[in-house]
Tab-separated table of C-alpha atoms and ligand atoms in Angstrom:
chain	number	residue	atom	x	y	z
A	771	MET	CA	-0.117	7.626	-3.664
A	772	ASN	CA	0.500	10.690	-5.829
A	773	HIS	CA	4.074	11.128	-6.832
A	774	GLN	CA	6.169	14.169	-7.710
A	775	PRO	CA	8.305	13.780	-10.733
A	776	THR	CA	11.768	12.348	-9.945
A	777	PRO	CA	14.902	13.851	-11.506
A	778	GLN	CA	15.061	11.398	-14.534
A	779	THR	CA	13.943	12.816	-17.852
A	780	GLY	CA	12.363	9.526	-18.576
A	781	LYS	CA	12.636	10.157	-22.312
A	782	GLU	CA	15.334	7.549	-22.871
A	783	LYS	CA	14.336	3.878	-22.624
A	784	ASN	CA	15.655	2.730	-19.280
A	785	PRO	CA	18.916	0.706	-20.015
A	786	ASN	CA	18.247	-1.352	-16.966
A	787	LEU	CA	15.187	-2.933	-18.342
A	788	LYS	CA	15.838	-6.039	-20.415
A	789	LYS	CA	16.129	-5.359	-24.059
A	790	ILE	CA	13.736	-7.556	-26.024
A	791	SER	CA	14.930	-7.642	-29.478
A	792	GLY	CA	12.642	-8.053	-32.398
A	793	ILE	CA	9.411	-7.126	-30.682
A	794	THR	CA	7.697	-3.793	-31.361
A	795	MET	CA	5.695	-2.662	-28.332
A	796	GLU	CA	5.057	0.838	-29.337
A	797	SER	CA	1.718	0.019	-30.897
A	798	ILE	CA	0.414	-1.959	-27.913
A	799	GLY	CA	-2.322	-0.055	-26.182
A	800	VAL	CA	-1.784	0.432	-22.416
A	801	LEU	CA	-4.115	2.249	-20.194
A	802	MET	CA	-3.035	3.905	-17.025
A	803	THR	CA	-6.069	4.322	-14.678
A	804	CYS	CA	-4.873	7.524	-12.785
A	805	PRO	CA	-1.629	9.635	-12.305
A	806	MET	CA	1.031	7.551	-10.428
A	807	HIS	CA	4.682	8.054	-10.586
A	808	LYS	CA	5.837	10.347	-13.365
A	809	TYR	CA	8.776	8.170	-14.246
A	810	LEU	CA	6.458	5.160	-14.823
A	811	GLU	CA	4.171	7.357	-17.084
A	812	GLN	CA	7.292	8.400	-19.051
A	813	GLN	CA	8.517	4.848	-19.416
A	814	LEU	CA	5.129	3.671	-20.500
A	815	GLU	CA	4.841	6.471	-23.037
A	816	THR	CA	8.391	5.573	-24.348
A	817	HIS	CA	7.727	1.798	-24.802
A	818	PHE	CA	3.881	1.542	-25.491
A	819	ASN	CA	0.860	3.398	-26.929
A	820	LEU	CA	-0.131	5.007	-23.603
A	821	PHE	CA	-3.784	6.125	-22.865
A	822	ARG	CA	-4.441	8.004	-19.689
A	823	LEU	CA	-7.949	7.471	-18.140
A	824	TRP	CA	-7.905	10.630	-16.194
A	825	HIS	CA	-7.784	12.665	-19.549
A	826	CYS	CA	-11.299	11.344	-19.930
A	827	ASN	CA	-12.541	12.393	-16.440
A	828	SER	CA	-11.587	9.018	-15.075
A	829	SER	CA	-14.612	7.667	-16.751
A	830	ILE	CA	-14.507	4.672	-18.896
A	831	THR	CA	-17.810	5.723	-20.687
A	832	GLU	CA	-16.233	8.975	-21.550
A	833	PHE	CA	-12.996	7.101	-22.752
A	834	LEU	CA	-15.038	4.834	-24.939
A	835	LYS	CA	-16.682	7.755	-26.716
A	836	THR	CA	-13.281	8.857	-28.134
A	837	HIS	CA	-11.204	5.621	-28.196
A	838	GLN	CA	-11.794	2.023	-29.455
A	839	GLY	CA	-12.085	-0.238	-26.468
A	840	ASN	CA	-10.360	-3.036	-28.376
A	841	THR	CA	-7.004	-0.998	-28.536
A	842	ILE	CA	-6.320	-1.673	-24.821
A	843	ARG	CA	-4.336	-4.835	-24.225
A	844	ALA	CA	-2.825	-3.749	-20.929
A	845	VAL	CA	-4.035	-1.787	-17.770
A	846	VAL	CA	-1.676	-0.262	-15.245
A	847	GLY	CA	-3.592	0.573	-11.994
A	848	ASP	CA	-2.738	1.353	-8.538
A	849	THR	CA	-4.144	1.601	-4.954
A	850	ASN	CA	-6.589	4.279	-6.019
A	851	ILE	CA	-8.006	2.895	-9.202
A	852	GLY	CA	-7.191	-0.693	-10.214
A	853	ALA	CA	-9.224	-2.918	-12.658
A	854	ASP	CA	-12.775	-3.580	-11.371
A	855	ALA	CA	-15.485	-5.621	-13.187
A	856	GLU	CA	-16.712	-2.555	-15.220
A	857	LEU	CA	-13.226	-1.879	-16.587
A	858	ILE	CA	-12.395	-5.465	-17.339
A	859	ALA	CA	-15.664	-5.842	-19.127
A	860	SER	CA	-15.021	-2.589	-21.322
A	861	PHE	CA	-11.796	-3.841	-22.927
A	862	PRO	CA	-12.328	-7.128	-24.818
A	863	ASN	CA	-8.701	-7.529	-25.832
A	864	LEU	CA	-7.337	-6.882	-22.232
A	865	GLU	CA	-4.584	-9.405	-21.581
A	866	ILE	CA	-2.796	-8.170	-18.546
A	867	VAL	CA	-3.281	-5.972	-15.422
A	868	ALA	CA	0.136	-4.801	-14.169
A	869	SER	CA	-0.430	-3.056	-10.920
A	870	TYR	CA	1.704	-0.389	-9.527
A	871	SER	CA	1.227	-1.719	-5.961
A	872	VAL	CA	1.656	-4.797	-4.014
A	873	GLY	CA	-1.884	-4.749	-2.845
A	874	LEU	CA	-4.452	-6.356	-5.229
A	875	ASP	CA	-7.699	-5.294	-3.487
A	876	LYS	CA	-8.611	-2.826	-6.211
A	877	ILE	CA	-8.293	-5.652	-8.956
A	878	ASP	CA	-11.279	-8.013	-9.607
A	879	LEU	CA	-9.055	-11.155	-9.444
A	880	ARG	CA	-12.045	-13.520	-10.107
A	881	LYS	CA	-12.973	-11.663	-13.238
A	882	CYS	CA	-9.409	-11.736	-14.371
A	883	GLU	CA	-9.017	-15.474	-13.772
A	884	GLU	CA	-12.438	-16.093	-15.389
A	885	LYS	CA	-11.164	-14.208	-18.624
A	886	GLY	CA	-7.623	-15.568	-18.612
A	887	ILE	CA	-6.224	-12.035	-17.923
A	888	ARG	CA	-2.758	-12.033	-16.349
A	889	VAL	CA	-2.154	-10.039	-13.245
A	890	ALA	CA	1.224	-8.850	-11.797
A	891	ASN	CA	1.987	-6.623	-8.920
A	892	THR	CA	5.198	-5.048	-7.269
A	893	PRO	CA	6.044	-7.183	-4.287
A	894	ASP	CA	9.512	-7.257	-2.594
A	895	VAL	CA	10.852	-3.885	-3.949
A	896	LEU	CA	8.644	-1.983	-1.488
A	897	THR	CA	8.908	-4.229	1.582
A	898	ASP	CA	11.694	-2.323	3.376
A	899	ASP	CA	10.046	1.029	2.924
A	900	VAL	CA	6.809	-0.135	4.368
A	901	ALA	CA	8.319	-1.865	7.272
A	902	ASP	CA	10.429	1.159	7.886
A	903	LEU	CA	7.258	3.355	8.072
A	904	ALA	CA	5.670	0.893	10.413
A	905	ILE	CA	8.507	1.286	12.761
A	906	GLY	CA	8.399	5.227	12.242
A	907	LEU	CA	4.764	5.230	13.128
A	908	ILE	CA	5.323	3.347	16.383
A	909	LEU	CA	8.087	5.839	17.418
A	910	GLY	CA	5.976	8.586	16.163
A	911	VAL	CA	3.160	7.797	18.486
A	912	LEU	CA	5.054	6.521	21.531
A	913	ARG	CA	7.909	9.128	21.325
A	914	ARG	CA	5.355	11.780	20.384
A	915	ILE	CA	7.664	12.915	17.555
A	916	CYS	CA	5.222	15.076	15.603
A	917	ALA	CA	3.923	16.856	18.825
A	918	SER	CA	7.438	17.609	20.119
A	919	ASP	CA	8.559	18.803	16.754
A	920	GLU	CA	5.669	21.171	16.881
A	921	TYR	CA	6.610	22.167	20.406
A	922	VAL	CA	9.998	23.301	19.351
A	923	ARG	CA	8.735	25.067	16.155
A	924	ILE	CA	6.128	27.200	17.895
A	925	GLY	CA	8.552	28.262	20.673
A	926	LYS	CA	6.792	26.521	23.685
A	927	TRP	CA	10.198	24.823	24.722
A	928	LYS	CA	11.183	28.301	26.015
A	929	ASP	CA	8.230	28.260	28.469
A	930	ALA	CA	8.388	24.556	29.803
A	931	ASP	CA	9.820	21.238	28.993
A	932	PHE	CA	7.934	18.972	26.753
A	933	GLY	CA	7.150	16.242	29.199
A	934	LEU	CA	7.483	12.534	28.902
A	935	ALA	CA	6.788	10.092	26.227
A	936	THR	CA	6.612	6.240	26.049
A	937	LYS	CA	9.534	3.888	25.560
A	938	PHE	CA	9.430	1.725	22.501
A	939	SER	CA	12.297	-0.705	23.026
A	940	GLY	CA	11.360	-3.966	24.797
A	941	LYS	CA	7.689	-3.639	24.171
A	942	SER	CA	5.642	-6.628	22.910
A	943	VAL	CA	4.608	-6.437	19.392
A	944	GLY	CA	1.751	-8.404	17.683
A	945	ILE	CA	1.747	-8.586	13.904
A	946	VAL	CA	-1.412	-9.338	11.971
A	947	GLY	CA	-0.104	-11.119	8.785
A	948	LEU	CA	3.416	-12.542	8.714
A	949	GLY	CA	4.167	-12.111	5.041
A	950	ARG	CA	6.957	-10.306	3.457
A	951	ILE	CA	6.144	-6.956	5.073
A	952	GLY	CA	4.982	-8.427	8.323
A	953	THR	CA	8.261	-10.451	8.584
A	954	ALA	CA	10.466	-7.308	7.762
A	955	ILE	CA	8.573	-5.421	10.530
A	956	ALA	CA	9.239	-8.291	12.897
A	957	LYS	CA	12.933	-8.204	12.183
A	958	ARG	CA	13.097	-4.510	12.746
A	959	ALA	CA	11.164	-4.716	16.021
A	960	GLU	CA	13.423	-7.523	17.107
A	961	ALA	CA	16.299	-5.220	16.849
A	962	PHE	CA	14.498	-2.902	19.394
A	963	GLY	CA	14.407	-5.791	21.785
A	964	CYS	CA	10.698	-6.373	21.277
A	965	SER	CA	9.080	-9.702	21.846
A	966	ILE	CA	7.067	-10.628	18.660
A	967	SER	CA	3.957	-12.604	18.105
A	968	TYR	CA	1.695	-12.931	15.222
A	969	PHE	CA	-1.572	-14.019	13.877
A	970	SER	CA	-2.105	-15.356	10.349
A	971	ARG	CA	-4.266	-17.979	8.576
A	972	SER	CA	-1.725	-20.697	9.434
A	973	GLN	CA	1.437	-21.051	11.510
A	974	LYS	CA	4.651	-20.214	9.598
A	975	PRO	CA	7.205	-22.965	9.941
A	976	PHE	CA	10.062	-20.501	9.271
A	977	ALA	CA	9.232	-18.120	12.004
A	978	ASN	CA	10.458	-18.265	15.523
A	979	TYR	CA	7.736	-16.041	16.877
A	980	LYS	CA	4.768	-17.022	19.038
A	981	PHE	CA	1.871	-17.876	16.783
A	982	TYR	CA	-1.867	-17.153	17.778
A	983	SER	CA	-4.703	-18.599	15.648
A	984	ASN	CA	-6.942	-16.030	17.246
A	985	ILE	CA	-6.465	-12.397	16.736
A	986	ILE	CA	-8.318	-11.459	20.168
A	987	ASP	CA	-5.738	-13.485	21.945
A	988	LEU	CA	-2.876	-11.713	20.049
A	989	ALA	CA	-4.286	-8.241	20.743
A	990	THR	CA	-4.730	-9.164	24.491
A	991	SER	CA	-1.084	-10.364	24.714
A	992	CYS	CA	0.595	-7.451	23.080
A	993	GLN	CA	1.231	-3.793	23.540
A	994	ILE	CA	1.491	-2.692	19.960
A	995	LEU	CA	-0.655	-4.334	17.221
A	996	ILE	CA	0.474	-3.892	13.656
A	997	VAL	CA	-1.818	-4.572	10.746
A	998	ALA	CA	0.336	-5.993	7.772
A	999	CYS	CA	-1.868	-8.515	5.928
A	1000	ALA	CA	-3.476	-8.334	2.512
A	1001	LEU	CA	-7.047	-6.863	2.423
A	1002	THR	CA	-9.478	-9.705	1.410
A	1003	GLU	CA	-13.027	-10.495	2.229
A	1004	GLU	CA	-11.804	-12.369	5.333
A	1005	THR	CA	-9.627	-9.509	6.571
A	1006	HIS	CA	-12.139	-6.712	6.028
A	1007	HIS	CA	-12.715	-5.127	9.375
A	1008	ILE	CA	-10.473	-7.738	10.957
A	1009	ILE	CA	-9.676	-4.929	13.627
A	1010	ASP	CA	-13.202	-4.616	15.076
A	1011	ARG	CA	-14.456	-3.403	18.444
A	1012	GLU	CA	-13.627	-6.701	20.249
A	1013	VAL	CA	-9.895	-6.516	18.947
A	1014	ILE	CA	-9.583	-2.979	19.901
A	1015	ASP	CA	-10.879	-3.541	23.425
A	1016	ALA	CA	-8.581	-6.493	23.745
A	1017	LEU	CA	-5.522	-4.234	22.901
A	1018	GLY	CA	-6.935	-1.845	25.591
A	1019	PRO	CA	-6.259	1.719	26.841
A	1020	LYS	CA	-2.495	1.288	26.831
A	1021	GLY	CA	-2.484	-0.401	23.502
A	1022	ILE	CA	-1.273	1.166	20.131
A	1023	LEU	CA	-2.666	0.150	16.778
A	1024	ILE	CA	-0.531	0.579	13.706
A	1025	ASN	CA	-2.072	0.196	10.274
A	1026	ILE	CA	0.144	0.125	7.196
A	1027	GLY	CA	-2.164	-2.210	5.438
A	1028	ARG	CA	-5.419	-0.933	4.080
A	1029	GLY	CA	-8.017	1.304	5.742
A	1030	ALA	CA	-10.740	-1.315	5.451
A	1031	HIS	CA	-8.858	-3.695	7.711
A	1032	VAL	CA	-10.012	-1.453	10.552
A	1033	ASP	CA	-13.551	-0.694	11.538
A	1034	GLU	CA	-12.840	3.126	11.407
A	1035	THR	CA	-15.937	4.181	13.233
A	1036	GLU	CA	-14.906	1.793	16.212
A	1037	LEU	CA	-11.431	3.006	16.166
A	1038	VAL	CA	-12.419	6.681	16.308
A	1039	SER	CA	-14.826	6.023	19.238
A	1040	ALA	CA	-12.167	3.931	21.136
A	1041	LEU	CA	-9.621	6.732	20.826
A	1042	LEU	CA	-12.154	9.432	21.874
A	1043	GLU	CA	-13.307	7.339	24.824
A	1044	GLY	CA	-9.748	6.469	25.910
A	1045	ARG	CA	-10.317	2.698	25.261
A	1046	LEU	CA	-7.326	2.635	22.909
A	1047	GLY	CA	-3.894	4.138	23.795
A	1048	GLY	CA	-3.077	5.483	20.311
A	1049	ALA	CA	-2.705	4.780	16.699
A	1050	GLY	CA	-0.436	5.274	13.824
A	1051	LEU	CA	-2.240	5.127	10.560
A	1052	ASP	CA	-1.012	5.353	6.915
A	1053	VAL	CA	-4.308	4.104	5.528
A	1054	TYR	CA	-7.960	4.912	5.878
A	1055	GLU	CA	-11.320	3.455	4.808
A	1056	ASN	CA	-12.256	6.327	2.532
A	1057	GLU	CA	-8.941	7.865	1.342
A	1058	PRO	CA	-8.185	10.643	0.905
A	1059	GLU	CA	-10.811	11.383	3.605
A	1060	VAL	CA	-9.671	11.090	7.144
A	1061	PRO	CA	-12.203	11.189	10.053
A	1062	GLU	CA	-12.406	14.727	11.325
A	1063	GLU	CA	-12.186	13.461	14.967
A	1064	LEU	CA	-8.650	12.018	14.420
A	1065	LEU	CA	-7.222	15.299	13.424
A	1066	GLY	CA	-7.521	16.700	17.038
A	1067	LEU	CA	-5.950	13.782	18.740
A	1068	GLY	CA	-2.402	13.974	20.143
A	1069	ASN	CA	-2.045	10.253	20.535
A	1070	VAL	CA	-2.479	9.651	16.857
A	1071	VAL	CA	0.049	10.069	14.011
A	1072	LEU	CA	-1.484	10.276	10.463
A	1073	GLN	CA	0.331	9.610	7.147
A	1074	PRO	CA	-1.348	10.075	3.722
A	1075	HIS	CA	-0.789	6.447	2.358
A	1076	VAL	CA	2.986	6.802	1.712
A	1077	GLY	CA	4.282	3.454	2.815
A	1078	SER	CA	6.281	2.881	-0.355
A	1079	ASP	CA	6.558	6.500	-1.492
A	1080	THR	CA	10.297	6.938	-1.657
A	1081	VAL	CA	12.147	7.883	-4.818
A	1082	GLU	CA	14.092	4.685	-4.834
A	1083	THR	CA	11.285	2.449	-4.336
A	1084	SER	CA	8.874	4.129	-6.594
A	1085	ASP	CA	11.332	3.892	-9.477
A	1086	ALA	CA	11.960	0.160	-8.596
A	1087	MET	CA	8.148	-0.457	-8.696
A	1088	ALA	CA	7.850	1.321	-11.994
A	1089	ASP	CA	10.721	-0.691	-13.600
A	1090	LEU	CA	8.858	-3.800	-12.276
A	1091	VAL	CA	5.537	-2.833	-13.899
A	1092	ILE	CA	7.323	-2.109	-17.297
A	1093	SER	CA	9.516	-5.451	-17.119
A	1094	ASN	CA	6.301	-7.393	-16.341
A	1095	LEU	CA	4.528	-5.837	-19.412
A	1096	MET	CA	7.538	-6.508	-21.730
A	1097	ALA	CA	7.848	-10.008	-20.419
A	1098	HIS	CA	4.149	-10.619	-21.134
A	1099	PHE	CA	4.186	-9.108	-24.608
A	1100	SER	CA	7.281	-11.038	-25.581
A	1101	ASN	CA	5.867	-14.296	-24.287
A	1102	LYS	CA	8.216	-14.603	-21.424
A	1103	PRO	CA	7.326	-15.552	-17.835
A	1104	LEU	CA	6.091	-12.575	-15.671
A	1105	LEU	CA	8.645	-11.538	-13.080
A	1106	THR	CA	5.995	-11.128	-10.319
A	1107	PRO	CA	2.902	-13.040	-11.356
A	1108	VAL	CA	-0.392	-13.081	-9.396
A	1109	ILE	CA	-2.453	-14.853	-12.020
B	144	GLV	O1	-0.256	0.355	-0.600
B	144	GLV	C1	0.654	0.187	-1.418
B	144	GLV	C2	0.645	-1.035	-2.242
B	144	GLV	O2	-0.175	-1.800	-2.183
B	144	GLV	O3	1.626	-1.032	-2.993
């Protein structure tokens, strides 16, 4: 989730952000945990007193050698570095963690709750992009888009036709987690004529899709299994050997959730042994490390955790982070509260 600067200069206060009169925020200490989106950094710098943890070797101990811990009243983290127990304990005046992500797995929510620290994330604005990428990964794997692109580029087409791929339209799609993103994926897959089923903690009354209360049954019944749930203690390694074997040698696994949803060792061996048909992955257990074995496999499409990384969505996420911080420091309700 490293972003290139977008065309804005970012020097001006964004006119789209609500003006909160009478409140000076420039003295409020905000700590950014790692480089994210340049526009977000510029906006934070414009509106607040911004500190960058990576300027101190990403070490809180280093940071505290040169800065007062009590200066920091807000933390902006992301999917790489959020707010763990050590960070929360280091800043006694911390009031809010505003995450530049929808996922909350890098935030110690229990500690935040205990200490009365508010938490906000960036849901909704990124739903379309992540759902689009899930469909892109399915098409990438089934229609072998990356391999056929390379085939053209290296001139192999002149020697022979590329060969056949696999049809997507009409396949059965199973979704793990029918939240905002899972639902957006379901809608897109429906448009491809796919039958949709899902697994989640409870049946969703709004959904007209077949519900499975057991993930093995879902994996057995579908051809494409998509992981779209939040990473929690319960969903860690939810895709284990049993689920992978239930999906089977013709099944495709798509992961746009978190790497730790999948037992990566089991995934790699299933792909190498032909017990799984293919995989489309945006996330990995040890990012940015990707298992070496996957790099040589033609039935796998790999993305570098870029589900929400478009200019439009990244700007919208940044605006939401700033708006949440401004709302908090002007005693207004958070726009997207978690705690
Ligand atoms: O992975 C992306 C996010 O959580 O926003």
